[in-house]
Coordinates of C-alpha atoms and ligand atoms in Angstrom, one line a residue:
Chain A
X1 CA 10.2 -39.2 13.7
X2 CA 11.5 -37.1 16.8
X3 CA 10.1 -33.8 18.0
X4 CA 13.1 -31.9 16.5
X5 CA 12.5 -33.1 13.0
X6 CA 8.7 -32.5 13.2
X7 CA 9.5 -29.0 14.2
X8 CA 12.0 -28.7 11.5
X9 CA 9.4 -29.8 8.9
X10 CA 7.0 -27.3 10.3
X11 CA 9.6 -24.5 10.1
X12 CA 10.2 -25.3 6.4
X13 CA 6.6 -25.3 5.6
X14 CA 6.1 -22.1 7.4
X15 CA 9.0 -20.3 5.8
X16 CA 8.0 -21.5 2.2
X17 CA 4.2 -20.9 3.1
X18 CA 4.9 -17.3 4.2
X19 CA 7.1 -16.6 1.2
X20 CA 4.7 -17.8 -1.3
X21 CA 1.6 -16.4 0.6
X22 CA 2.5 -13.0 -1.1
X23 CA 1.7 -14.7 -4.4
X24 CA -1.4 -16.1 -2.9
X25 CA -2.5 -12.6 -1.8
X26 CA -1.7 -11.3 -5.2
X27 CA -4.2 -13.9 -6.6
X28 CA -6.7 -12.9 -3.8
X29 CA -6.6 -9.4 -5.3
X30 CA -6.8 -10.4 -9.0
X31 CA -8.8 -13.7 -8.8
X32 CA -11.1 -13.2 -5.9
X33 CA -11.6 -9.5 -5.9
X34 CA -11.1 -8.4 -9.5
X35 CA -12.2 -11.8 -11.0
X36 CA -9.5 -11.9 -13.5
X37 CA -7.6 -15.2 -13.7
X38 CA -4.0 -13.8 -14.2
X39 CA -2.1 -16.5 -15.9
X40 CA 1.1 -14.4 -16.1
X41 CA 1.7 -15.3 -12.5
X42 CA 4.5 -17.9 -13.3
X43 CA 6.4 -15.5 -15.4
X44 CA 6.0 -12.5 -13.0
X45 CA 7.1 -14.6 -10.1
X46 CA 10.3 -15.5 -12.0
X47 CA 10.8 -11.9 -13.1
X48 CA 10.6 -10.7 -9.5
X49 CA 13.2 -13.4 -8.6
X50 CA 15.5 -12.6 -11.5
X51 CA 15.4 -8.8 -11.0
X52 CA 15.7 -9.3 -7.2
X53 CA 18.8 -11.6 -7.8
X54 CA 20.4 -9.3 -10.1
X55 CA 20.1 -6.2 -8.0
X56 CA 21.2 -7.9 -5.0
X57 CA 24.4 -9.1 -6.9
X58 CA 25.1 -5.5 -7.4
X59 CA 25.2 -5.1 -3.6
X60 CA 21.8 -3.5 -2.9
X61 CA 19.6 -5.8 -1.0
X62 CA 16.8 -3.3 -0.2
X63 CA 16.7 -1.8 -3.6
X64 CA 16.3 -5.4 -4.8
X65 CA 12.8 -5.7 -3.2
X66 CA 11.8 -2.4 -4.6
X67 CA 13.0 -3.3 -8.1
X68 CA 11.3 -6.7 -8.0
X69 CA 8.0 -5.1 -7.1
X70 CA 8.5 -2.4 -9.8
X71 CA 9.2 -5.2 -12.4
X72 CA 5.9 -6.8 -11.3
X73 CA 4.0 -3.5 -11.7
X74 CA 5.3 -3.3 -15.3
X75 CA 4.4 -6.9 -16.0
X76 CA 0.9 -6.4 -14.5
X77 CA 0.5 -3.1 -16.5
X78 CA 1.1 -4.9 -19.8
X79 CA -1.2 -7.8 -18.9
X80 CA -4.0 -5.2 -17.9
X81 CA -3.4 -3.1 -21.0
X82 CA -3.8 -6.1 -23.4
X83 CA -7.2 -7.0 -21.9
X84 CA -8.7 -3.5 -21.3
X85 CA -7.4 -1.5 -24.2
X86 CA -6.4 -3.9 -26.8
X87 CA -9.3 -6.4 -26.9
X88 CA -7.2 -9.5 -25.9
X89 CA -9.2 -12.0 -23.8
X90 CA -8.0 -11.8 -20.2
X91 CA -6.8 -15.5 -20.0
X92 CA -5.0 -15.1 -23.3
X93 CA -3.4 -11.8 -22.1
X94 CA -1.9 -13.6 -19.1
X95 CA -0.6 -16.5 -21.3
X96 CA 0.9 -14.1 -23.8
X97 CA 2.7 -12.1 -21.2
X98 CA 3.7 -15.3 -19.5
X99 CA 5.4 -16.6 -22.7
X100 CA 7.1 -13.3 -23.4
X101 CA 8.4 -12.9 -19.9
X102 CA 10.6 -16.1 -20.4
X103 CA 12.8 -14.2 -22.9
X104 CA 12.7 -11.0 -20.7
X105 CA 13.7 -13.1 -17.6
X106 CA 16.7 -14.8 -19.6
X107 CA 17.7 -11.3 -20.6
X108 CA 17.6 -10.0 -17.0
X109 CA 19.8 -12.8 -16.1
X110 CA 22.3 -12.1 -18.8
X111 CA 21.5 -15.4 -20.7
X112 CA 22.3 -17.6 -17.7
X113 CA 19.7 -20.0 -16.5
X114 CA 21.0 -20.0 -12.9
X115 CA 22.2 -17.2 -10.7
X116 CA 24.1 -18.2 -7.5
X117 CA 23.3 -15.8 -4.5
X118 CA 25.4 -17.6 -1.9
X119 CA 27.8 -14.6 -1.7
X120 CA 25.4 -11.8 -2.5
X121 CA 24.1 -9.6 0.1
X122 CA 20.4 -10.2 0.3
X123 CA 17.5 -9.0 2.5
X124 CA 18.1 -12.1 4.7
X125 CA 21.8 -11.5 5.3
X126 CA 20.8 -7.9 6.0
X127 CA 18.2 -9.0 8.6
X128 CA 20.8 -11.7 9.9
X129 CA 23.3 -8.8 10.5
X130 CA 20.6 -6.8 12.3
X131 CA 19.5 -9.6 14.6
X132 CA 23.1 -10.8 15.5
X133 CA 23.6 -11.4 19.2
X134 CA 19.8 -11.2 19.8
X135 CA 17.9 -14.3 21.0
X136 CA 16.1 -14.1 17.6
X137 CA 19.3 -14.4 15.6
X138 CA 18.6 -18.0 14.5
X139 CA 15.2 -17.3 13.2
X140 CA 16.2 -14.5 10.8
X141 CA 14.6 -16.1 7.7
X142 CA 11.4 -16.8 9.3
X143 CA 11.2 -13.4 10.8
X144 CA 11.9 -11.7 7.5
X145 CA 9.2 -13.6 5.6
X146 CA 6.8 -13.2 8.5
X147 CA 7.2 -9.5 8.5
X148 CA 6.8 -9.4 4.7
X149 CA 3.6 -11.3 4.8
X150 CA 2.3 -9.3 7.7
X151 CA 3.1 -6.1 5.9
X152 CA 1.3 -7.2 2.7
X153 CA -1.8 -8.4 4.5
X154 CA -2.0 -5.1 6.4
X155 CA -1.4 -3.0 3.2
X156 CA -3.8 -5.1 1.1
X157 CA -6.6 -4.9 3.9
X158 CA -6.2 -1.1 4.2
X159 CA -6.2 -0.7 0.4
X160 CA -9.3 -2.8 -0.2
X161 CA -11.2 -0.5 2.1
X162 CA -10.2 2.6 0.4
X163 CA -12.4 4.2 -2.1
X164 CA -10.1 2.8 -5.0
X165 CA -10.2 -0.6 -3.3
X166 CA -14.0 -0.7 -3.0
X167 CA -14.2 0.3 -6.8
X168 CA -11.8 -2.6 -7.7
X169 CA -14.0 -5.0 -5.7
X170 CA -17.1 -3.7 -7.4
X171 CA -15.5 -4.1 -10.8
X172 CA -15.2 -7.9 -9.9
X173 CA -18.4 -8.2 -8.0
X174 CA -20.9 -6.7 -10.5
X175 CA -19.5 -5.6 -13.9
X176 CA -22.9 -4.5 -14.9
X177 CA -23.1 -2.0 -12.2
X178 CA -19.7 -0.7 -12.6
X179 CA -20.3 -0.2 -16.4
X180 CA -23.3 2.2 -15.7
X181 CA -21.4 4.0 -12.9
X182 CA -18.8 6.6 -12.8
X183 CA -16.0 3.9 -12.2
X184 CA -13.9 3.2 -15.3
X185 CA -13.4 -0.5 -15.3
X186 CA -10.3 -0.3 -17.4
X187 CA -8.7 2.0 -14.8
X188 CA -9.7 -0.4 -11.8
X189 CA -8.5 -3.4 -13.8
X190 CA -5.1 -1.9 -14.5
X191 CA -4.5 -0.5 -10.9
X192 CA -5.5 -3.9 -9.5
X193 CA -3.2 -5.9 -11.6
X194 CA -0.4 -3.6 -11.3
X195 CA -0.6 -4.0 -7.4
X196 CA -1.3 -7.7 -7.6
X197 CA 1.8 -8.3 -9.7
X198 CA 3.9 -6.2 -7.5
X199 CA 3.2 -8.7 -4.6
X200 CA 3.9 -11.7 -7.0
X201 CA 7.3 -10.1 -8.0
X202 CA 8.2 -9.5 -4.3
X203 CA 7.3 -13.1 -3.6
X204 CA 9.6 -14.4 -6.1
X205 CA 12.4 -12.2 -5.1
X206 CA 12.0 -13.3 -1.5
X207 CA 12.1 -17.0 -2.5
X208 CA 15.1 -16.6 -4.8
X209 CA 17.1 -14.9 -1.9
X210 CA 15.8 -17.2 0.6
X211 CA 17.1 -20.3 -1.5
X212 CA 20.3 -18.4 -2.2
X213 CA 19.9 -19.4 -5.9
X214 CA 17.7 -18.3 -8.6
X215 CA 16.9 -20.5 -11.6
X216 CA 14.8 -19.7 -14.6
X217 CA 12.2 -22.3 -13.6
X218 CA 11.6 -21.0 -10.1
X219 CA 8.1 -19.8 -11.0
X220 CA 7.0 -22.8 -13.0
X221 CA 3.5 -23.9 -11.8
X222 CA 3.2 -21.0 -9.2
X223 CA -0.2 -20.0 -10.4
X224 CA -1.6 -23.5 -9.7
X225 CA 0.1 -23.7 -6.3
X226 CA -1.0 -20.3 -5.3
X227 CA -4.5 -21.0 -6.5
X228 CA -4.6 -24.3 -4.5
X229 CA -3.4 -22.3 -1.3
X230 CA -6.2 -19.7 -2.1
X231 CA -8.8 -22.2 -2.4
X232 CA -7.6 -23.9 0.9
X233 CA -7.6 -20.5 2.6
X234 CA -11.1 -19.7 1.3
X235 CA -12.4 -23.0 2.8
X236 CA -10.8 -22.4 6.2
X237 CA -11.4 -18.6 6.5
X238 CA -13.5 -17.7 3.7
X239 CA -16.3 -16.0 5.7
X240 CA -15.9 -12.7 7.3
X241 CA -14.3 -9.4 6.5
X242 CA -11.4 -8.6 4.2
X243 CA -8.8 -9.0 6.9
X244 CA -9.9 -12.5 8.0
X245 CA -10.1 -13.5 4.4
X246 CA -6.5 -12.0 3.6
X247 CA -5.2 -13.7 6.8
X248 CA -6.8 -16.9 5.4
X249 CA -4.6 -16.7 2.4
X250 CA -1.6 -16.9 4.5
X251 CA -2.9 -19.8 6.5
X252 CA -3.9 -21.5 3.2
X253 CA -0.5 -21.1 1.9
X254 CA 1.0 -22.6 5.1
X255 CA -1.4 -25.5 5.2
X256 CA -0.6 -26.4 1.5
X257 CA 3.1 -26.4 2.2
X258 CA 2.5 -28.5 5.4
X259 CA 0.5 -31.2 3.7
X260 CA 3.1 -31.2 1.0
X261 CA 6.1 -31.4 3.3
X262 CA 4.4 -34.2 5.2
X263 CA 3.7 -36.0 2.0
X264 CA 7.4 -35.7 1.1
X265 CA 8.3 -37.4 4.3
X266 CA 6.0 -40.2 3.4
X267 CA 8.4 -40.9 0.4
X268 CA 6.4 -38.9 -2.1
X269 CA 9.1 -37.8 -4.7
X270 CA 9.6 -34.0 -4.8
X271 CA 8.5 -33.7 -8.5
X272 CA 4.9 -34.7 -7.4
X273 CA 4.4 -31.1 -6.0
X274 CA 2.7 -29.8 -9.2
X275 CA 0.3 -32.7 -9.6
X276 CA -0.6 -32.4 -6.1
X277 CA -1.5 -28.8 -6.5
X278 CA -3.3 -29.5 -9.7
X279 CA -5.6 -32.1 -8.0
X280 CA -6.2 -29.7 -5.1
X281 CA -7.3 -27.0 -7.5
X282 CA -9.5 -29.3 -9.4
X283 CA -11.1 -30.6 -6.3
X284 CA -11.7 -27.3 -4.6
X285 CA -13.2 -25.7 -7.8
X286 CA -15.3 -28.8 -8.8
X287 CA -16.5 -29.9 -5.3
X288 CA -19.3 -27.2 -5.1
X289 CA -20.4 -28.1 -8.6
X290 CA -20.4 -31.8 -8.1
X291 CA -22.1 -31.4 -4.8
X292 CA -24.9 -29.4 -6.6
X293 CA -25.4 -32.3 -9.0
X294 CA -25.5 -35.0 -6.4
X295 CA -29.2 -34.9 -5.7
X296 CA -29.9 -35.6 -9.4
X297 CA -27.4 -38.5 -9.5
X298 CA -29.0 -39.8 -6.2
X299 CA -32.4 -39.5 -7.7
X300 CA -31.3 -41.5 -10.9
X301 CA -29.7 -44.2 -8.6
X302 CA -32.9 -44.4 -6.5
X303 CA -35.0 -44.6 -9.7
X304 CA -32.9 -47.5 -11.0
X305 CA -33.5 -49.4 -7.6
X306 CA -37.3 -48.7 -7.7
X307 CA -37.4 -49.9 -11.4
X308 CA -35.9 -53.2 -10.4
X309 CA -38.4 -53.8 -7.5
X310 CA -41.3 -53.2 -9.8
X311 CA -40.1 -55.6 -12.5
Chain B
X1 CA -31.2 20.3 -19.0
X2 CA -31.1 17.7 -21.5
X3 CA -31.1 18.3 -25.4
X4 CA -31.1 15.4 -27.8
X5 CA -30.9 16.7 -31.5
X6 CA -31.5 14.2 -34.4
X7 CA -29.9 11.2 -32.8
X8 CA -30.0 7.9 -34.5
X9 CA -28.7 4.3 -33.8
X10 CA -28.6 1.5 -36.1
X11 CA -27.6 -1.9 -34.7
X12 CA -25.6 -4.4 -37.0
X13 CA -25.7 -2.0 -40.0
X14 CA -25.4 -3.7 -43.3
X15 CA -26.3 -7.2 -42.1
X16 CA -29.4 -9.2 -42.1
X17 CA -29.8 -8.4 -38.5
X18 CA -29.7 -4.7 -39.3
X19 CA -32.1 -2.9 -36.7
X20 CA -32.9 0.8 -36.7
X21 CA -33.4 1.2 -32.8
X22 CA -33.6 5.0 -32.9
X23 CA -34.4 7.1 -35.8
X24 CA -33.8 10.8 -35.9
X25 CA -35.1 11.4 -32.4
X26 CA -35.1 14.9 -30.9
X27 CA -36.0 15.8 -27.4
X28 CA -35.6 18.7 -25.0
X29 CA -36.1 18.5 -21.1
X30 CA -36.2 21.5 -18.9
X31 CA -34.8 21.6 -15.5
X32 CA -37.0 19.8 -13.0
X33 CA -39.0 18.1 -15.6
X34 CA -40.4 14.6 -14.6
X35 CA -41.2 12.8 -17.9
X36 CA -42.9 9.4 -18.2
X37 CA -42.3 7.3 -21.3
X38 CA -44.6 4.6 -22.7
X39 CA -44.3 2.4 -25.7
X40 CA -44.3 -1.2 -27.2
X41 CA -41.8 -3.8 -26.6
X42 CA -38.8 -3.0 -28.9
X43 CA -39.8 0.8 -29.3
X44 CA -36.4 1.8 -28.4
X45 CA -37.0 3.2 -24.9
X46 CA -34.0 1.3 -23.3
X47 CA -31.9 2.1 -26.2
X48 CA -32.7 5.7 -25.8
X49 CA -31.5 5.6 -22.2
X50 CA -28.3 3.7 -23.3
X51 CA -27.6 6.4 -25.7
X52 CA -27.9 9.1 -23.1
X53 CA -25.6 7.3 -20.8
X54 CA -23.1 6.8 -23.5
X55 CA -23.1 2.8 -23.5
X56 CA -22.6 3.3 -27.3
X57 CA -21.9 6.3 -29.5
X58 CA -24.9 7.4 -31.5
X59 CA -24.5 7.2 -35.2
X60 CA -25.5 10.8 -35.7
X61 CA -26.9 13.8 -33.9
X62 CA -25.8 15.4 -30.5
X63 CA -26.5 15.0 -26.8
X64 CA -26.1 18.1 -24.5
X65 CA -26.5 17.6 -20.8
X66 CA -26.7 20.9 -18.7
X67 CA -25.2 23.0 -21.4
X68 CA -22.3 20.6 -22.1
X69 CA -22.0 18.7 -25.3
X70 CA -21.5 15.0 -24.1
X71 CA -22.0 13.3 -27.4
X72 CA -18.4 11.9 -27.3
X73 CA -17.9 11.5 -23.5
X74 CA -17.2 8.0 -22.4
X75 CA -20.0 6.6 -20.1
X76 CA -18.2 6.6 -16.9
X77 CA -17.5 10.4 -17.2
X78 CA -21.2 11.1 -18.0
X79 CA -22.4 8.8 -15.1
X80 CA -21.1 11.3 -12.7
X81 CA -24.1 13.4 -13.6
X82 CA -26.6 10.7 -14.5
X83 CA -28.4 8.4 -12.0
X84 CA -29.8 5.2 -13.5
X85 CA -32.0 2.3 -12.4
X86 CA -32.7 -0.8 -14.5
X87 CA -35.7 -3.2 -14.2
X88 CA -33.4 -5.9 -12.7
X89 CA -32.7 -5.0 -9.0
X90 CA -29.5 -7.1 -9.3
X91 CA -27.9 -4.7 -11.6
X92 CA -27.5 -1.7 -9.5
X93 CA -25.4 -2.9 -6.4
X94 CA -22.5 -5.3 -5.6
X95 CA -23.9 -8.4 -4.0
X96 CA -20.7 -9.4 -2.0
X97 CA -20.0 -6.1 -0.7
X98 CA -21.9 -4.8 2.4
X99 CA -24.5 -2.0 2.4
X100 CA -22.0 0.4 3.8
X101 CA -19.4 -0.4 1.2
X102 CA -22.0 -0.1 -1.6
X103 CA -22.9 3.4 -0.2
X104 CA -19.4 4.5 0.3
X105 CA -19.0 3.8 -3.5
X106 CA -22.0 5.9 -4.3
X107 CA -20.9 8.7 -1.9
X108 CA -17.5 8.8 -3.5
X109 CA -16.3 11.6 -1.4
X110 CA -12.6 12.2 -0.7
X111 CA -9.7 10.9 -2.8
X112 CA -9.1 7.5 -4.2
X113 CA -7.1 6.4 -1.0
X114 CA -9.7 7.8 1.5
X115 CA -11.6 5.5 3.9
X116 CA -15.1 5.7 5.1
X117 CA -15.3 8.0 8.1
X118 CA -17.5 7.9 11.2
X119 CA -19.4 10.9 10.0
X120 CA -20.0 9.1 6.5
X121 CA -21.4 6.2 8.4
X122 CA -23.8 8.3 10.3
X123 CA -24.8 10.1 7.2
X124 CA -25.4 6.6 5.5
X125 CA -27.4 5.4 8.5
X126 CA -29.6 8.7 8.4
X127 CA -30.4 8.3 4.8
X128 CA -31.1 4.6 5.0
X129 CA -33.7 5.3 7.8
X130 CA -35.6 7.5 5.3
X131 CA -36.4 4.3 3.2
X132 CA -38.2 2.9 6.3
X133 CA -37.0 -0.7 5.5
X134 CA -34.8 -1.1 8.6
X135 CA -31.7 -1.3 6.5
X136 CA -30.0 1.1 8.9
X137 CA -29.5 -1.8 11.2
X138 CA -27.9 -4.1 8.4
X139 CA -25.2 -1.9 7.2
X140 CA -22.5 -4.5 7.6
X141 CA -24.4 -7.3 5.7
X142 CA -23.7 -8.1 2.1
X143 CA -26.2 -6.5 -0.3
X144 CA -26.9 -10.1 -1.7
X145 CA -29.0 -10.9 1.2
X146 CA -31.5 -8.2 0.6
X147 CA -34.9 -8.7 -1.2
X148 CA -35.4 -7.4 -4.5
X149 CA -37.4 -4.4 -3.5
X150 CA -34.9 -3.4 -0.7
X151 CA -32.0 -3.7 -3.4
X152 CA -33.9 -1.5 -5.7
X153 CA -34.7 1.0 -3.0
X154 CA -31.0 1.0 -2.0
X155 CA -30.0 1.5 -5.7
X156 CA -32.3 4.4 -5.9
X157 CA -30.6 6.0 -2.8
X158 CA -27.2 5.2 -4.3
X159 CA -28.1 6.7 -7.7
X160 CA -29.4 10.0 -6.0
X161 CA -26.8 10.1 -3.0
X162 CA -25.6 13.2 -4.8
X163 CA -28.6 14.7 -6.6
X164 CA -27.7 13.9 -10.4
X165 CA -28.5 16.2 -13.1
X166 CA -30.5 13.6 -14.8
X167 CA -32.2 10.5 -13.4
X168 CA -33.1 7.6 -15.7
X169 CA -35.6 5.0 -14.4
X170 CA -36.1 2.1 -16.9
X171 CA -39.2 0.2 -15.5
X172 CA -37.5 0.2 -12.3
X173 CA -40.5 -1.3 -10.4
X174 CA -41.6 -3.9 -12.9
X175 CA -39.8 -6.8 -11.4
X176 CA -41.2 -6.2 -7.9
X177 CA -44.4 -7.4 -6.3
X178 CA -47.2 -4.7 -6.3
X179 CA -46.9 -3.8 -2.7
X180 CA -43.0 -3.3 -3.0
X181 CA -43.4 -1.5 -6.3
X182 CA -45.6 0.9 -4.6
X183 CA -43.2 1.6 -1.9
X184 CA -40.3 2.1 -4.1
X185 CA -42.4 4.3 -6.3
X186 CA -43.3 6.5 -3.1
X187 CA -39.7 6.7 -2.3
X188 CA -38.9 7.6 -6.0
X189 CA -41.5 10.4 -5.8
X190 CA -40.2 11.9 -2.6
X191 CA -36.5 11.8 -3.7
X192 CA -37.3 13.4 -7.1
X193 CA -39.4 16.1 -5.7
X194 CA -37.0 16.9 -2.8
X195 CA -34.2 17.7 -5.1
X196 CA -36.1 18.6 -8.2
X197 CA -34.3 16.1 -10.2
X198 CA -34.8 16.1 -13.9
X199 CA -36.2 12.6 -14.5
X200 CA -37.1 10.3 -17.3
X201 CA -39.2 7.2 -16.3
X202 CA -40.2 4.4 -18.6
X203 CA -43.2 2.6 -17.4
X204 CA -45.6 0.0 -18.5
X205 CA -48.4 1.2 -16.3
X206 CA -50.7 3.6 -18.2
X207 CA -52.2 5.0 -15.1
X208 CA -48.9 5.9 -13.6
X209 CA -47.7 7.5 -16.9
X210 CA -50.5 9.9 -16.6
X211 CA -50.4 10.5 -12.8
X212 CA -46.7 10.9 -12.3
X213 CA -44.7 13.8 -13.4
X214 CA -45.6 16.7 -15.8
X215 CA -45.1 15.2 -19.2
X216 CA -45.7 11.9 -21.1
X217 CA -43.8 10.7 -24.2
X218 CA -45.0 7.8 -26.3
X219 CA -42.4 5.9 -28.3
X220 CA -42.8 3.6 -31.3
X221 CA -40.2 2.3 -33.9
X222 CA -37.4 4.3 -32.5
X223 CA -39.1 7.7 -32.5
X224 CA -41.3 9.9 -30.2
X225 CA -44.9 9.7 -31.7
X226 CA -46.8 11.7 -29.0
X227 CA -45.6 14.3 -26.4
X228 CA -48.2 15.1 -23.9
X229 CA -48.1 18.1 -21.5
X230 CA -50.0 20.7 -19.8
X231 CA -53.8 21.0 -20.1
X232 CA -54.0 18.4 -22.9
X233 CA -52.4 15.9 -20.5
X234 CA -54.4 16.8 -17.7
X235 CA -57.7 15.9 -19.4
X236 CA -56.3 12.5 -20.8
X237 CA -57.7 9.3 -19.6
X238 CA -56.0 5.9 -20.1
X239 CA -58.6 5.1 -23.0
X240 CA -57.7 8.3 -24.7
X241 CA -54.0 7.6 -24.4
X242 CA -54.4 4.2 -26.0
X243 CA -56.6 5.6 -28.7
X244 CA -54.1 8.3 -29.3
X245 CA -51.3 5.7 -29.6
X246 CA -53.3 3.8 -32.2
X247 CA -54.0 7.0 -34.2
X248 CA -50.2 8.1 -34.0
X249 CA -48.5 4.6 -34.4
X250 CA -51.0 3.0 -36.7
X251 CA -51.3 0.0 -34.4
X252 CA -52.3 -1.1 -30.9
X253 CA -49.9 -0.5 -28.1
X254 CA -48.4 -3.9 -27.7
X255 CA -46.3 -4.4 -24.5
X256 CA -46.2 -7.7 -22.7
X257 CA -46.1 -6.0 -19.2
X258 CA -48.8 -3.4 -19.9
X259 CA -51.0 -2.5 -17.1
X260 CA -54.0 -0.3 -17.8
X261 CA -55.1 0.5 -14.3
Ligands
ATP401 N1 -27.2 -4.2 -28.4 C1 -28.1 -4.5 -29.4 N2 -27.8 -5.1 -30.6 C2 -28.8 -5.3 -31.5 N3 -30.0 -4.9 -31.3 C3 -30.4 -4.3 -30.3 C4 -29.5 -4.0 -29.2 N4 -30.1 -3.4 -28.2 C5 -31.4 -3.3 -28.6 N5 -31.7 -3.7 -29.9 C6 -32.9 -3.8 -30.5 O1 -33.3 -2.5 -30.7 C7 -34.8 -2.4 -30.5 C8 -35.2 -1.6 -29.3 O2 -34.9 -2.2 -28.2 P1 -35.1 -1.6 -26.7 O3 -34.5 -2.5 -25.8 O4 -34.7 -0.2 -26.7 O5 -36.8 -1.6 -26.6 P2 -37.6 -1.2 -25.4 O6 -38.5 -0.2 -25.9 O7 -36.9 -0.9 -24.1 O8 -38.6 -2.5 -25.1 P3 -39.1 -3.2 -23.8 O9 -40.4 -2.6 -23.5 O10 -39.2 -4.5 -24.3 O11 -38.1 -3.1 -22.8 C9 -35.1 -3.9 -30.2 O12 -35.7 -4.2 -31.5 C10 -34.0 -4.5 -29.9 O13 -33.9 -5.9 -30.4
MG402 MG1 -36.6 -1.9 -22.2

């Protein structure tokens, strides 16, 4: 493998990693901060991509980003409403919304399962136009998603340090405390999920526009992929302030894509992506548990040996 | 300041687990009252606090706080005026957030999108110094690293950051070792005295029940069986108190955490 193709691989991983890092940051807010496992992520990602594609096709690339985020907010609002006001279990709320979103997404796409964006003006073509004749012209895709990721990290960090952000974090950290305080947990959960899903929607919108095509399955398995990235990010940069941890989410997303891209080069078929992410999630979540069980296992093993020497 | 009129609460009504936790209880507190509460296990002391805070709606009766009927107010609205401490020091603060962040939540000044300012931080630091636990130099550390006593002292500070109209202490020193409990109690006394906060304190320490505050209530089977104040209370000894309990409730005071001295 020559240097150029290695760099090429790195670039693909970086672009994909940055684009999907917005979803990882969304889960950082819902899963790590609010302690809600939001299983509507797949559907919301697709919703963002669908809305973004349809609006872009009408000739409004900037509006498409806003619309995708707005659609995400609506989706998050419904998920939050189900679990805070209607007594639906939070995992179930996500699954239900996810299922319902499939029909909504098909509706948004006008019944088609695939939208072609090759001729549509997107945020990427917009940036490409702006950067034309500058030395950066060739890197317009990377620059766009990098700017998006940087912006979301900055906004999220600032937000999590506001009074509302602190209230959201407390809701996830000590529900007991929040229940007997003047914070309304229903309110913080709703706000948290709305913002989180806005990022997921934006992430989907960017991926669709970057790939210049949007198909109904674009978000499938996204929640597991994002969770895997989140857990990798936590392992690398999980200690420290909110900013470090948020940055860790972007790094985790990149590392995940890098490992995956390398695996592809080693002749792993593309359809393995989802299994790989599942295995990573299982490993990352169960490792601390298994580690805590290890002394007991070791003691049993040692005991077995002792037993033999005695007999 | 607080008036409870004929409140009742039955858990799991109509089932085999039916439990009358509070039965037709009425109570009036004046502003600045510091009332201690004693009673057997299961007498309904914690349930009374939960009712005042609005964790559940009472089955009947009304609750008036500072002239305002709060019977139907959700708990997060009432909480703005009520400070509350539990026996478990872990319940009152968020372990993965720093001392500063926890205090910022308690201070709750400014709009939803406001940040902690330099002045806020100075204020937090000054307040923490009053605890005399060296917490002012650990503001950036997560609360989870503090000891139980430090956490309870911090919770007390958070609950009284803006002097509440009512402070509810539910055996807040019971889980601490004697020396730390003493220290937290000292802090409690000074905070309550300084702002003349109307306070209800459940305790299992009979001595404390008579020494602290200006009034003592005895609870049994969801009701108040004895209400001591003034001269009568001043003359009371721990032995008298136990004898009174037996007389009023028809049985011995039975509390697994009871301390007579
Ligand atoms: N949520 C609930 N559901 C059912 N029963 C309850 C509930 N909360 C309290 N009870 C019952 O109400 C009664 C009063 O309980 P409470 O916790 O108020 O007692 P307490 O006076 O605080 O006792 P202790 O000294 O042990 O803390 C008990 O019999 C308890 O089992
Ligand atoms: Mg109790």
